[in-house]
XYZ file of N, CA and C in Angstrom:
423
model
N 20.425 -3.017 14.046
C 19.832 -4.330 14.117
C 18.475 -4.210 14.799
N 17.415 -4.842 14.286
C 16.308 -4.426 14.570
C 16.187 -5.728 16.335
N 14.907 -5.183 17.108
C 14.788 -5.983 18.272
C 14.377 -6.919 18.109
N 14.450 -8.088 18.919
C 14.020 -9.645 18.617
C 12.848 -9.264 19.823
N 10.983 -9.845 19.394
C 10.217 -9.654 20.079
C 10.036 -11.067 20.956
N 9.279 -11.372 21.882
C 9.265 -12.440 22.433
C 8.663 -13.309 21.531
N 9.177 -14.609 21.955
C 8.191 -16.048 20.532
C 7.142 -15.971 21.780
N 5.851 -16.402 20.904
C 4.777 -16.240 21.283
C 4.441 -17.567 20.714
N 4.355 -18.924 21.660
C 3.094 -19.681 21.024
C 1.883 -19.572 20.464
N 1.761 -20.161 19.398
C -0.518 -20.385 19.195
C -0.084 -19.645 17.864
N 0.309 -18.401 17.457
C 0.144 -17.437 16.416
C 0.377 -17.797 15.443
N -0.789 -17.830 14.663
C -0.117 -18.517 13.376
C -0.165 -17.357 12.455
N 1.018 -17.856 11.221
C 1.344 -17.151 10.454
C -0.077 -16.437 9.034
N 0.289 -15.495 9.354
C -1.117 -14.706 8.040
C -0.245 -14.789 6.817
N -0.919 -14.994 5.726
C -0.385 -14.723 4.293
C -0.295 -13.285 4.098
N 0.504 -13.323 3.313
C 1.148 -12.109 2.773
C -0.530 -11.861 1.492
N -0.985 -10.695 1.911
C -2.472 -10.460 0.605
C -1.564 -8.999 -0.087
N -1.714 -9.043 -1.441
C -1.337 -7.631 -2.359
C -2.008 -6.693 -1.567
N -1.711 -5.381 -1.052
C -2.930 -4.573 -1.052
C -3.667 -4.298 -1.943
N -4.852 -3.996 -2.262
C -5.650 -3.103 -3.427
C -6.454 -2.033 -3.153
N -6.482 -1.822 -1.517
C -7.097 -0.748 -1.508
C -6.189 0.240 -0.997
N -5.816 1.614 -1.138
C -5.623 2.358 -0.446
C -6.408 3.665 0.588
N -5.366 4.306 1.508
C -6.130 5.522 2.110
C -6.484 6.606 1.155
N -7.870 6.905 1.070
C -8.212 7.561 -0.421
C -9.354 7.051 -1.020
N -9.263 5.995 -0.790
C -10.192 4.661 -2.050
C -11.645 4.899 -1.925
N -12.343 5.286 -2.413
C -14.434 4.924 -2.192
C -14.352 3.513 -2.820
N -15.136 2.859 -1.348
C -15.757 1.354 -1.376
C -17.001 0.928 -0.819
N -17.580 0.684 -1.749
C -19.033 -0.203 -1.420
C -18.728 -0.441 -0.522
N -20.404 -0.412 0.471
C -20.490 -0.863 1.770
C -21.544 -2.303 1.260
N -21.315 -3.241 1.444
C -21.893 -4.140 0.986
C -22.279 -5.402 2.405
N -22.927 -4.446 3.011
C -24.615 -5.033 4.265
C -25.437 -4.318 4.610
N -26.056 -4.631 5.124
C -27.323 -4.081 5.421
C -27.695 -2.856 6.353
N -26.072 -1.954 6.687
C -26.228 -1.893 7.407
C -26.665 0.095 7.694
N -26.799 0.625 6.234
C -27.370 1.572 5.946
C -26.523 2.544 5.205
N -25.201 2.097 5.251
C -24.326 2.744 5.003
C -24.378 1.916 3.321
N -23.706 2.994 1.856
C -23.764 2.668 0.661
C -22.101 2.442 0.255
N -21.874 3.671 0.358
C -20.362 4.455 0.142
C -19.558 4.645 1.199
N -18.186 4.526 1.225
C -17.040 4.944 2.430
C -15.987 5.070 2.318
N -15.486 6.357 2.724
C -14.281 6.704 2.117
C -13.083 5.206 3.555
N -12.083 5.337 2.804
C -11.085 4.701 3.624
C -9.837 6.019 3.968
N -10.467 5.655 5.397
C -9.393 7.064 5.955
C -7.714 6.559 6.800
N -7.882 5.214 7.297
C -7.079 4.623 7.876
C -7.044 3.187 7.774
N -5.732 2.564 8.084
C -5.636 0.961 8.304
C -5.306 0.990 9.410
N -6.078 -0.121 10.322
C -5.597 -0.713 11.487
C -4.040 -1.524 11.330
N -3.508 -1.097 12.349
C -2.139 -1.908 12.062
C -1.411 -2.125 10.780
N -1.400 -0.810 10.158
C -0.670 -0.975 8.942
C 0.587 -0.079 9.276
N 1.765 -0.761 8.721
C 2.892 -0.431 8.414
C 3.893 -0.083 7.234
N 3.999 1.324 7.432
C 4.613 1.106 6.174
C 6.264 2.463 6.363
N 6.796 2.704 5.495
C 8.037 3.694 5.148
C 7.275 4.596 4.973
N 8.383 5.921 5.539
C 8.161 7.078 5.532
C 7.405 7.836 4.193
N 6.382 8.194 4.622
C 5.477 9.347 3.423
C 4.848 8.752 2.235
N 4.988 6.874 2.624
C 4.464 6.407 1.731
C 2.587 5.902 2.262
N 1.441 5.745 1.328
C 0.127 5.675 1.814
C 0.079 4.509 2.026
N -0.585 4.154 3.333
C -1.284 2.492 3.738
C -2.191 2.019 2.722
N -1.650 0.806 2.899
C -2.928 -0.097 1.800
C -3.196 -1.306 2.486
N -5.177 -1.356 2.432
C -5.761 -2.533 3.024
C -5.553 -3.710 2.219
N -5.649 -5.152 2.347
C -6.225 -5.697 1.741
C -6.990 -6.861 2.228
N -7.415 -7.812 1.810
C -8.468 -8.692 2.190
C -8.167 -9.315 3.245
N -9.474 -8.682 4.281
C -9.201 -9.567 5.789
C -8.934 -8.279 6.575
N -7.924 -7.227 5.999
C -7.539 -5.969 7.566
C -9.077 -5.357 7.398
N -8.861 -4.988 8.799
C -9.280 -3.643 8.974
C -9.110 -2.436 9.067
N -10.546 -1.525 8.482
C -9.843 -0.310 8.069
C -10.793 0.832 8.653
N -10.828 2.082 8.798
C -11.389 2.849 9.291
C -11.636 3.811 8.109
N -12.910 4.143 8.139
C -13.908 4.194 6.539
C -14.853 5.240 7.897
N -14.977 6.593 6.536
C -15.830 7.792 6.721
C -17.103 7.429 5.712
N -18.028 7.496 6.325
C -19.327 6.898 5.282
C -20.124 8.033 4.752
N -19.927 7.963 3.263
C -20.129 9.221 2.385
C -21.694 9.238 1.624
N -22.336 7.620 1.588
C -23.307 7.896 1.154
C -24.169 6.912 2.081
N -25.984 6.772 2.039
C -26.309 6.004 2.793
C -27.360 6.843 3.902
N -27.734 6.391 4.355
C -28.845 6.833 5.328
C -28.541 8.325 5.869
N -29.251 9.478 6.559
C -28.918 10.417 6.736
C -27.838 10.638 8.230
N -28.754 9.775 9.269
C -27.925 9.681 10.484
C -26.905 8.684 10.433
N -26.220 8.072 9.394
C -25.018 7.348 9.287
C -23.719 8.452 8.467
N -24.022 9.097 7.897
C -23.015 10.168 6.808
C -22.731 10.478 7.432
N -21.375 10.718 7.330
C -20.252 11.812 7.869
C -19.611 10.738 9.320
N -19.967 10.076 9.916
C -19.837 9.230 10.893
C -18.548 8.432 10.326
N -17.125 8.264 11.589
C -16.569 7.711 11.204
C -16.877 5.980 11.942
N -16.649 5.110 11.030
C -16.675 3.486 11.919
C -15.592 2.714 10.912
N -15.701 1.473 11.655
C -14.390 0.422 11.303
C -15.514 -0.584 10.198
N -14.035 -1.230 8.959
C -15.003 -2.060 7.848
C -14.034 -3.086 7.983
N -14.298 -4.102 7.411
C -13.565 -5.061 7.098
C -13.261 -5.483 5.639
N -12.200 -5.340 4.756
C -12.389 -5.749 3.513
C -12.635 -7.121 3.590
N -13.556 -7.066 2.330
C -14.453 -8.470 1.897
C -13.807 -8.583 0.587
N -13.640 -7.493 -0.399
C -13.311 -7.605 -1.334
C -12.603 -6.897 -1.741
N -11.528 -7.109 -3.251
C -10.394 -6.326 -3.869
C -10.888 -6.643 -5.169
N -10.144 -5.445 -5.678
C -10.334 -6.100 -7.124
C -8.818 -6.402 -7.947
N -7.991 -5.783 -6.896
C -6.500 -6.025 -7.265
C -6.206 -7.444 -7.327
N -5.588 -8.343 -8.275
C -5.808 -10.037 -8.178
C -4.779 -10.095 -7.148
N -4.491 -10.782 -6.600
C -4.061 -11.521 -5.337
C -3.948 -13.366 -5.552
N -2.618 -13.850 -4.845
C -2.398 -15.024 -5.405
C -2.320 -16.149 -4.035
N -3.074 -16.720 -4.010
C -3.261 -17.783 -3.275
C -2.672 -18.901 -2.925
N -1.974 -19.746 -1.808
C -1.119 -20.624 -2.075
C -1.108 -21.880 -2.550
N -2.497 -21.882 -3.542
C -2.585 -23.426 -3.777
C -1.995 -22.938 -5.552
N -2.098 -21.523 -5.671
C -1.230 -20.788 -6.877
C -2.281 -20.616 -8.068
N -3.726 -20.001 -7.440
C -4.547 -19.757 -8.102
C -4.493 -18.325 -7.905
N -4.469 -17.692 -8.654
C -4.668 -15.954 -8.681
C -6.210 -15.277 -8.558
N -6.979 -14.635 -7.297
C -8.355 -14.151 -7.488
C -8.411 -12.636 -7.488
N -9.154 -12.731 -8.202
C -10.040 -10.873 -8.138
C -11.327 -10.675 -7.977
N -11.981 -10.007 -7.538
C -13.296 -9.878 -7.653
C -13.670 -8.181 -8.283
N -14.910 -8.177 -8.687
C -15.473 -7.296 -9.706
C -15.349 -6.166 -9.035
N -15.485 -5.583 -7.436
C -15.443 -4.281 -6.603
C -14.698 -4.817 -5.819
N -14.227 -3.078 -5.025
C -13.721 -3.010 -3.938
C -15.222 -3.130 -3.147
N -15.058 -4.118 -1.956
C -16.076 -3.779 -1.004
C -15.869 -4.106 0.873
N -16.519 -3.654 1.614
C -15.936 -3.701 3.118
C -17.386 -4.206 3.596
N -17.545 -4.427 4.994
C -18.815 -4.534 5.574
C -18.346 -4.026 6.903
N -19.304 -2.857 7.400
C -19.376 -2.158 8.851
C -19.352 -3.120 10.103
N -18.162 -2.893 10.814
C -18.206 -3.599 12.210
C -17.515 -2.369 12.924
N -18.405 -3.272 14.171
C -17.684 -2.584 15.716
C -16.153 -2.572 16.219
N -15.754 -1.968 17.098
C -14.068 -2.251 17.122
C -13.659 -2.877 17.479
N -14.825 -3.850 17.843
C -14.264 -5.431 18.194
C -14.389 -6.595 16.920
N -14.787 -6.096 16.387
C -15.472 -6.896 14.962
C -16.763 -7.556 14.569
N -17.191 -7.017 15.233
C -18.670 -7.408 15.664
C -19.501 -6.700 14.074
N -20.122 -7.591 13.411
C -20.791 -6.831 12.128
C -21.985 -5.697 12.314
N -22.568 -4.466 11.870
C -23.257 -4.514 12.563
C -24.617 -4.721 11.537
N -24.233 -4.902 10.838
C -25.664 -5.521 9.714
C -26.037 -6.888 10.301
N -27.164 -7.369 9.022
C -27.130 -9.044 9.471
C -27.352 -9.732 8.370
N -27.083 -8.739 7.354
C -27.005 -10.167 6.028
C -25.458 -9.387 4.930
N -24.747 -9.785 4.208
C -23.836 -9.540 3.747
C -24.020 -9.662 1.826
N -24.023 -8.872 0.949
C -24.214 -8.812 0.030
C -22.959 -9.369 -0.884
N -23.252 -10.288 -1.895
C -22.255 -10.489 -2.380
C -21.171 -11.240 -1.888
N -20.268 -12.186 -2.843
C -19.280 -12.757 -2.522
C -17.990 -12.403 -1.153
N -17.895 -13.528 -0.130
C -17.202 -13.020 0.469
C -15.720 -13.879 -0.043
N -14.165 -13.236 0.559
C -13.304 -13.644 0.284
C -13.033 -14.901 1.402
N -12.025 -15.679 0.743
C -12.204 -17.205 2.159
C -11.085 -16.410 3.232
N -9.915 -15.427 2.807
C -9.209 -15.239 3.695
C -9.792 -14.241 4.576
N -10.568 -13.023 4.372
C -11.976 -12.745 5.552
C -12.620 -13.388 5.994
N -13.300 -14.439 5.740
C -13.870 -15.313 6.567
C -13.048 -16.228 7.325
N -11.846 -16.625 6.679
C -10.730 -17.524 7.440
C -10.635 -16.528 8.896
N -10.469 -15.462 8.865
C -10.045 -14.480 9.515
C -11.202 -13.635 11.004
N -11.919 -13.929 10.508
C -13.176 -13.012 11.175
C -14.603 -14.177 10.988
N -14.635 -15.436 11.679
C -15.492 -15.746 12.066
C -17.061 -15.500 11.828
N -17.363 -14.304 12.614
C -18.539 -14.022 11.968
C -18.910 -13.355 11.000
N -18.384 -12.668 10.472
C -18.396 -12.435 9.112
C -18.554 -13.990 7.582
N -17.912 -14.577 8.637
C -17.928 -16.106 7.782
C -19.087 -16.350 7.930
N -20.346 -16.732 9.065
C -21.431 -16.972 9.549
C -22.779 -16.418 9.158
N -22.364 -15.289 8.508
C -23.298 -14.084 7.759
C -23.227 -14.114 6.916
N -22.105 -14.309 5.687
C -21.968 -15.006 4.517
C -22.890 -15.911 3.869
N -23.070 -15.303 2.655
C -24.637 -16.336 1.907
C -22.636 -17.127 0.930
N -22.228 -16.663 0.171
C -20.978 -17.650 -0.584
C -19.611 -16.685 -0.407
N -19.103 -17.588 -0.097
C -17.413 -17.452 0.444
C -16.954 -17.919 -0.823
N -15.608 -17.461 -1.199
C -15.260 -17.760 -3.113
C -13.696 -17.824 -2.203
């Protein structure tokens, strides 16, 4: 029988998102922030069964090796945030979305972005999620 954790007021419940990305995946870096390409090497707080691979999806964070892009950014590991999937994913008003790429945008390990403009469509449950990333956003879909 698994442990009962303490109830915690305030926490509200996250939707369940498909993953679409996995550990493995090359994803557009889509800001400004010099970085092009990034491999996804890890998920923050992902859980899963034995020997099976983590998968991000819209809203986690993930820890991304940056493969293409400025010279003093390559090879550097930092934290992204998915912005985008292209795996469709179903929403609870029971609209199904996808978007055209996988894409992330570079933040600090606090979540702090470190670009300052964001390319391309962001998802509403990343921005629901991460504030400023919402704020840097030219259209949230």
């Amino acid at each position: 029988m698994a442990k009962r954790g303490a109830k915690v007021s305030g926490v509200s419940y996250r939707l369940h998102i498909t993953p679409g990305i996995f550990v493995g995946s090359l994803v557009k870096v889509s800001d400004n922030s010099g970085a092009q390409l990034a491999k996804i090497i890890g998920v923050i707080r992902a859980k899963t069964v034995w020997r099976r691979i983590p998968g991000a999806a819209v809203g986690d964070m993930v820890i991304v090796s940056i493969r293409e892009g400025r010279p003093e950014l390559r090879k550097q590991i930092m934290r992204g945030i998915v912005i985008r999937q292209k795996r469709p994913y179903r929403r609870p008003d029971g609209t199904w979305i996808a978007f055209e790429d996988n894409a992330i945008v570079i933040v600090s390990p606090e979540g702090d972005p470190k670009g300052s403009e964001i390319r391309g469509p962001v998802a509403k449950e990343a921005a629901d999620r991460w504030p400023r990333i919402a704020s840097m956003a030219t259209m949230i879909v």
